[in-house]
PDB file of C-alpha atoms in Angstrom:
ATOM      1  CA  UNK F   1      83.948  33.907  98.434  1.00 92.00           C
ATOM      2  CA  UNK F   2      83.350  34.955 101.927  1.00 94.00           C
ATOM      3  CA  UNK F   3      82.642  38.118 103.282  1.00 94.00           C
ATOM      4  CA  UNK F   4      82.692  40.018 106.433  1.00 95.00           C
ATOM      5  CA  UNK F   5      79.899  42.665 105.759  1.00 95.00           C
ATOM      6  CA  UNK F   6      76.982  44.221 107.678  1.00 96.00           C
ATOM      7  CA  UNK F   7      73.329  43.041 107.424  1.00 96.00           C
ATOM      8  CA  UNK F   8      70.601  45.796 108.340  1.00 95.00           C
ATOM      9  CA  UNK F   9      67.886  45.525 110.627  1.00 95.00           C
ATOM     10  CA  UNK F  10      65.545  47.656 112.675  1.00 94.00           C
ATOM     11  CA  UNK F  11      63.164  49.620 111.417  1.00 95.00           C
ATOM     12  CA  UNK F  12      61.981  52.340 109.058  1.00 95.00           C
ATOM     13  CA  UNK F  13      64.932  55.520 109.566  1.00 95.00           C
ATOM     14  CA  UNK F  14      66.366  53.440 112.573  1.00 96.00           C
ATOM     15  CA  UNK F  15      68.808  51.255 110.965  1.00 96.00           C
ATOM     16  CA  UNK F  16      70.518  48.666 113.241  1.00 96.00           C
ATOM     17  CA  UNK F  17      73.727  46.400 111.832  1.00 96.00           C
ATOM     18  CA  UNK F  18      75.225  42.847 112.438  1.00 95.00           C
ATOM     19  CA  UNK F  19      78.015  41.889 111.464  1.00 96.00           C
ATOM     20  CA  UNK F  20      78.282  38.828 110.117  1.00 96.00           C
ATOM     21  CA  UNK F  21      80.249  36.173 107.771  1.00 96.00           C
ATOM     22  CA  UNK F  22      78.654  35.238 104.700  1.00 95.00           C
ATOM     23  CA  UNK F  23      78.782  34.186 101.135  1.00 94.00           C
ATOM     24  CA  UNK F  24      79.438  37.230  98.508  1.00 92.00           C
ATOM     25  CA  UNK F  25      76.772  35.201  96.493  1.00 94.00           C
ATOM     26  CA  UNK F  26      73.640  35.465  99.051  1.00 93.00           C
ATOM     27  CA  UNK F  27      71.733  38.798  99.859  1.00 92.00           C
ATOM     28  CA  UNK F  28      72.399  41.387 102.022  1.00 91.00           C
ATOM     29  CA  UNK F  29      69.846  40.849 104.716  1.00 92.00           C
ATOM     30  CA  UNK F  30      69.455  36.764 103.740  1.00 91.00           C
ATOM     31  CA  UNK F  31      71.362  33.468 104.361  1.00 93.00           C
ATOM     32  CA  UNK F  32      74.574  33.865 106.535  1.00 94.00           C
ATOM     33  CA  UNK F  33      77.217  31.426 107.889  1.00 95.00           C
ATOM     34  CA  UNK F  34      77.943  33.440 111.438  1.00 95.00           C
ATOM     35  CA  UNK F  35      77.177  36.821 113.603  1.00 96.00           C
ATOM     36  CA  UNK F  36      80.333  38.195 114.900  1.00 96.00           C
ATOM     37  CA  UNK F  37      79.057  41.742 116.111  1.00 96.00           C
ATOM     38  CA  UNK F  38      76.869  44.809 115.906  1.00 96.00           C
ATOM     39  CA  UNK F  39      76.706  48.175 114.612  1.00 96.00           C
ATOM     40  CA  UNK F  40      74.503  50.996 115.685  1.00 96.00           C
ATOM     41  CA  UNK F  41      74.753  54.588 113.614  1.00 95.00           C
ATOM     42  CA  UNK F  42      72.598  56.494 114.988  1.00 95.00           C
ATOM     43  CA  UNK F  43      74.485  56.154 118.813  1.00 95.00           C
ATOM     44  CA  UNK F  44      77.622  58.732 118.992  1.00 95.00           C
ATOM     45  CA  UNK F  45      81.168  57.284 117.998  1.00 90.00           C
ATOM     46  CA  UNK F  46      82.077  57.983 122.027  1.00 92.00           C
ATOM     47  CA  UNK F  47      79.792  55.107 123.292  1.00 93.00           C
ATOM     48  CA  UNK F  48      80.559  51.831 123.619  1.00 91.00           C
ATOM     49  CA  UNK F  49      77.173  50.484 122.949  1.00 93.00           C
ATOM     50  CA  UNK F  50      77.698  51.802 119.405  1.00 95.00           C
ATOM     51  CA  UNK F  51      79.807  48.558 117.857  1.00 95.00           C
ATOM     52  CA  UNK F  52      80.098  45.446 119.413  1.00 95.00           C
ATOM     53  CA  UNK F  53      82.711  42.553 117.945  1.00 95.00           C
ATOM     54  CA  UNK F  54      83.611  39.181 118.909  1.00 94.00           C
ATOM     55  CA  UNK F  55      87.246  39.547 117.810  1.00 94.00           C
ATOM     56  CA  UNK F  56      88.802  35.790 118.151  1.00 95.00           C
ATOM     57  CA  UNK F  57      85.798  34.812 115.611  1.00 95.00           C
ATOM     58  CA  UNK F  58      86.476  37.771 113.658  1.00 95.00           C
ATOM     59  CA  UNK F  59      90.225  36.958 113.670  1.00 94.00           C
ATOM     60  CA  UNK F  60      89.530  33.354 112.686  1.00 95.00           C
ATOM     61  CA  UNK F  61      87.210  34.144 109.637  1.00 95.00           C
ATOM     62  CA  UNK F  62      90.042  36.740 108.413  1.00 94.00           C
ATOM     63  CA  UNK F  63      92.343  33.484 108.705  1.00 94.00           C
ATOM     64  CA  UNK F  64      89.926  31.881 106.562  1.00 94.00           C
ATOM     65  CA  UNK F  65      89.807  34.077 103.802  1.00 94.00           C
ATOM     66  CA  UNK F  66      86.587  36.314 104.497  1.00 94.00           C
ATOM     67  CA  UNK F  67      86.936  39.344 103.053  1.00 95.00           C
ATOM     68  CA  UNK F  68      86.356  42.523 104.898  1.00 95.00           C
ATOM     69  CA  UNK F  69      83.471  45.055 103.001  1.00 94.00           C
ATOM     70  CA  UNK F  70      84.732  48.605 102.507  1.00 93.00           C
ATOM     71  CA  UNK F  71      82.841  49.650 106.020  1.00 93.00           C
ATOM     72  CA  UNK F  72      83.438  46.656 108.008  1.00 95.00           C
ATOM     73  CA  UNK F  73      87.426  47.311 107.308  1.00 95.00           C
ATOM     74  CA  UNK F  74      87.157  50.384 108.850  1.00 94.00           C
ATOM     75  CA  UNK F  75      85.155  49.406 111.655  1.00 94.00           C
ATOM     76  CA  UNK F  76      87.988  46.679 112.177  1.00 94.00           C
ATOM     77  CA  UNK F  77      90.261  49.256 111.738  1.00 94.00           C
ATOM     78  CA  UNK F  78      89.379  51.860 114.415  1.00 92.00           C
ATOM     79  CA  UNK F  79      89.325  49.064 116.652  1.00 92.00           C
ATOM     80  CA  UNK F  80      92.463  47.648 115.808  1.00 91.00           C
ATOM     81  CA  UNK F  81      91.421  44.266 114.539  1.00 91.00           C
ATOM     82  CA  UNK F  82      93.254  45.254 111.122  1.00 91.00           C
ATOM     83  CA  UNK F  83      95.253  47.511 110.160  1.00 92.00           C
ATOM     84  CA  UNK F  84      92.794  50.622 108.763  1.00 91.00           C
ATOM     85  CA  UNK F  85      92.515  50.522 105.466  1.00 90.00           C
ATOM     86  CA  UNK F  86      93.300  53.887 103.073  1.00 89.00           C
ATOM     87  CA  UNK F  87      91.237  56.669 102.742  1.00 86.00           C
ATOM     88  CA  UNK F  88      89.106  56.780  99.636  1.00 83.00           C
ATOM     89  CA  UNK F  89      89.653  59.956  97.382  1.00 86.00           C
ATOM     90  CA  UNK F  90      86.850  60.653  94.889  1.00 84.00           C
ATOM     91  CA  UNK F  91      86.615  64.769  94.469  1.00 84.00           C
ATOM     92  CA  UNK F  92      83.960  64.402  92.175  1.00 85.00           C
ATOM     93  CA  UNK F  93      81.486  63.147  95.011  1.00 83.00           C
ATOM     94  CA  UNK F  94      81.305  66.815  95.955  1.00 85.00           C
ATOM     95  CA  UNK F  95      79.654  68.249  92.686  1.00 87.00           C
ATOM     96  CA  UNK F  96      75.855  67.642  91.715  1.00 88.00           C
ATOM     97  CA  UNK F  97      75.673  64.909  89.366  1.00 85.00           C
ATOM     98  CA  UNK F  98      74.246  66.968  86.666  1.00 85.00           C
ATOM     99  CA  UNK F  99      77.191  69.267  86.798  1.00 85.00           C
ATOM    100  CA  UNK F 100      79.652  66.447  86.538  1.00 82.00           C
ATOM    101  CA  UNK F 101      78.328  65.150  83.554  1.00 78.00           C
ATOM    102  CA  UNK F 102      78.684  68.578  81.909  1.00 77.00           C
ATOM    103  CA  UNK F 103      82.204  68.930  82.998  1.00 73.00           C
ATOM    104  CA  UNK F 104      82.967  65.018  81.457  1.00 70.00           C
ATOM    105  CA  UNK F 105      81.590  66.405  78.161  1.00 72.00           C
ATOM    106  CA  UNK F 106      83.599  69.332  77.856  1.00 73.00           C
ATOM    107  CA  UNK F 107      86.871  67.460  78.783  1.00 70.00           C
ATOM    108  CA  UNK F 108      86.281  65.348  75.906  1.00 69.00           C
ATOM    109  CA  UNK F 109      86.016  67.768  73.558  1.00 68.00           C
ATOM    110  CA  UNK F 110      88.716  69.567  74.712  1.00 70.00           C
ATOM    111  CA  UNK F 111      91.031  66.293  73.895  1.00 71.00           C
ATOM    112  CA  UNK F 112      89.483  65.727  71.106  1.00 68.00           C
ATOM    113  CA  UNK F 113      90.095  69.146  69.281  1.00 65.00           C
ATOM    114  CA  UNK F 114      93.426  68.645  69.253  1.00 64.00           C
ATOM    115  CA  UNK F 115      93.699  64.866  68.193  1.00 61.00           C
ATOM    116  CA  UNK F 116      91.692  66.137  65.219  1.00 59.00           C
ATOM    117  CA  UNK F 117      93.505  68.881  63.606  1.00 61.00           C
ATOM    118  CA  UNK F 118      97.064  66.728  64.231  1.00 59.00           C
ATOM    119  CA  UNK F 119      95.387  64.032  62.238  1.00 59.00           C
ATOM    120  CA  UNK F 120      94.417  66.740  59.415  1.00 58.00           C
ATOM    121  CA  UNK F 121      98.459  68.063  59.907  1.00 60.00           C
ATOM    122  CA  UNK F 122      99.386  64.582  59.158  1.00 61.00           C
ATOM    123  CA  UNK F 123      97.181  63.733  56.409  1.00 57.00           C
ATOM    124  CA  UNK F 124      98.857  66.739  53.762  1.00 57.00           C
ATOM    125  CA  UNK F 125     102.591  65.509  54.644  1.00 57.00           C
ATOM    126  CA  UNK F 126     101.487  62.071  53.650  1.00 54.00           C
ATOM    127  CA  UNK F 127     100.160  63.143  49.891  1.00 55.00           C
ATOM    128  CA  UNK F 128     103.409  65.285  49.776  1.00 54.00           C
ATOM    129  CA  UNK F 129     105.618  62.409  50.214  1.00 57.00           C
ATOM    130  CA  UNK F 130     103.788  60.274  47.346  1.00 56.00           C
ATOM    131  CA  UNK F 131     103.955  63.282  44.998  1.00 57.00           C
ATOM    132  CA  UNK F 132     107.587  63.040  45.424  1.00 57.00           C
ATOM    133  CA  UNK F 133     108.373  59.720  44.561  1.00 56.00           C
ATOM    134  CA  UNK F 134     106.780  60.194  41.380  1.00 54.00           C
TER     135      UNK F 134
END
């Protein structure tokens, strides 16, 4: 499968981006088919030295098939190569790991205190019933 996705270069803490078309199946920074652009971070979103795309190849490759990575579709998106894609909503990004973990754990337990005791409420009815038939 092909992708649209970003390969990094630059140095050390000064990451610099291209943009390019390549098989899902290579690396990120390895073997790719075409570079259609550039993406620098660390400039501020007002400059236009900050992304740079080729959008006819971009447009063509989309024809093709590639699939856009999550960050790529919104980089396509704010510059209206694609429509933008939805916002992601993941609350539990916000807590410390650690803490989430401990939350998980008590959820559970809290669901599973109540399976339990309507499997013990079910359990007597059942013997009840055979009695009866007797």
């Amino acid at each position: 499968m092909l992708k649209l996705r970003l390969s990094r270069g630059g140095t050390k803490k000064r990451p610099v981006y291209k943009v390019v078309v390549a098989d899902s199946r290579f690396s990120r920074d390895g073997r790719f088919i075409e570079k259609v652009g550039f993406f620098n971070p660390l400039l501020p979103k007002e400059k236009k030295e900050r992304i740079g795309l080729e959008a006819e190849r971009i447009k063509y490759w989309l024809g093709q098939g590639a699939q856009p990575t999550t960050r790529v579709a919104r980089i396509l998106g704010e510059n209206e190569l694609m429509p933008m894609p939805a916002n992601g909503n993941n609350p539990q990004k916000a807590i410390p790991k650690k803490e989430r973990k401990k939350e998980v754990s008590e959820e559970a337990k809290k669901e599973e205190a109540p399976k339990a005791e309507a499997k013990k409420e079910e359990a007597p009815k059942a013997e009840v019933k055979k009695e009866e038939k007797k």
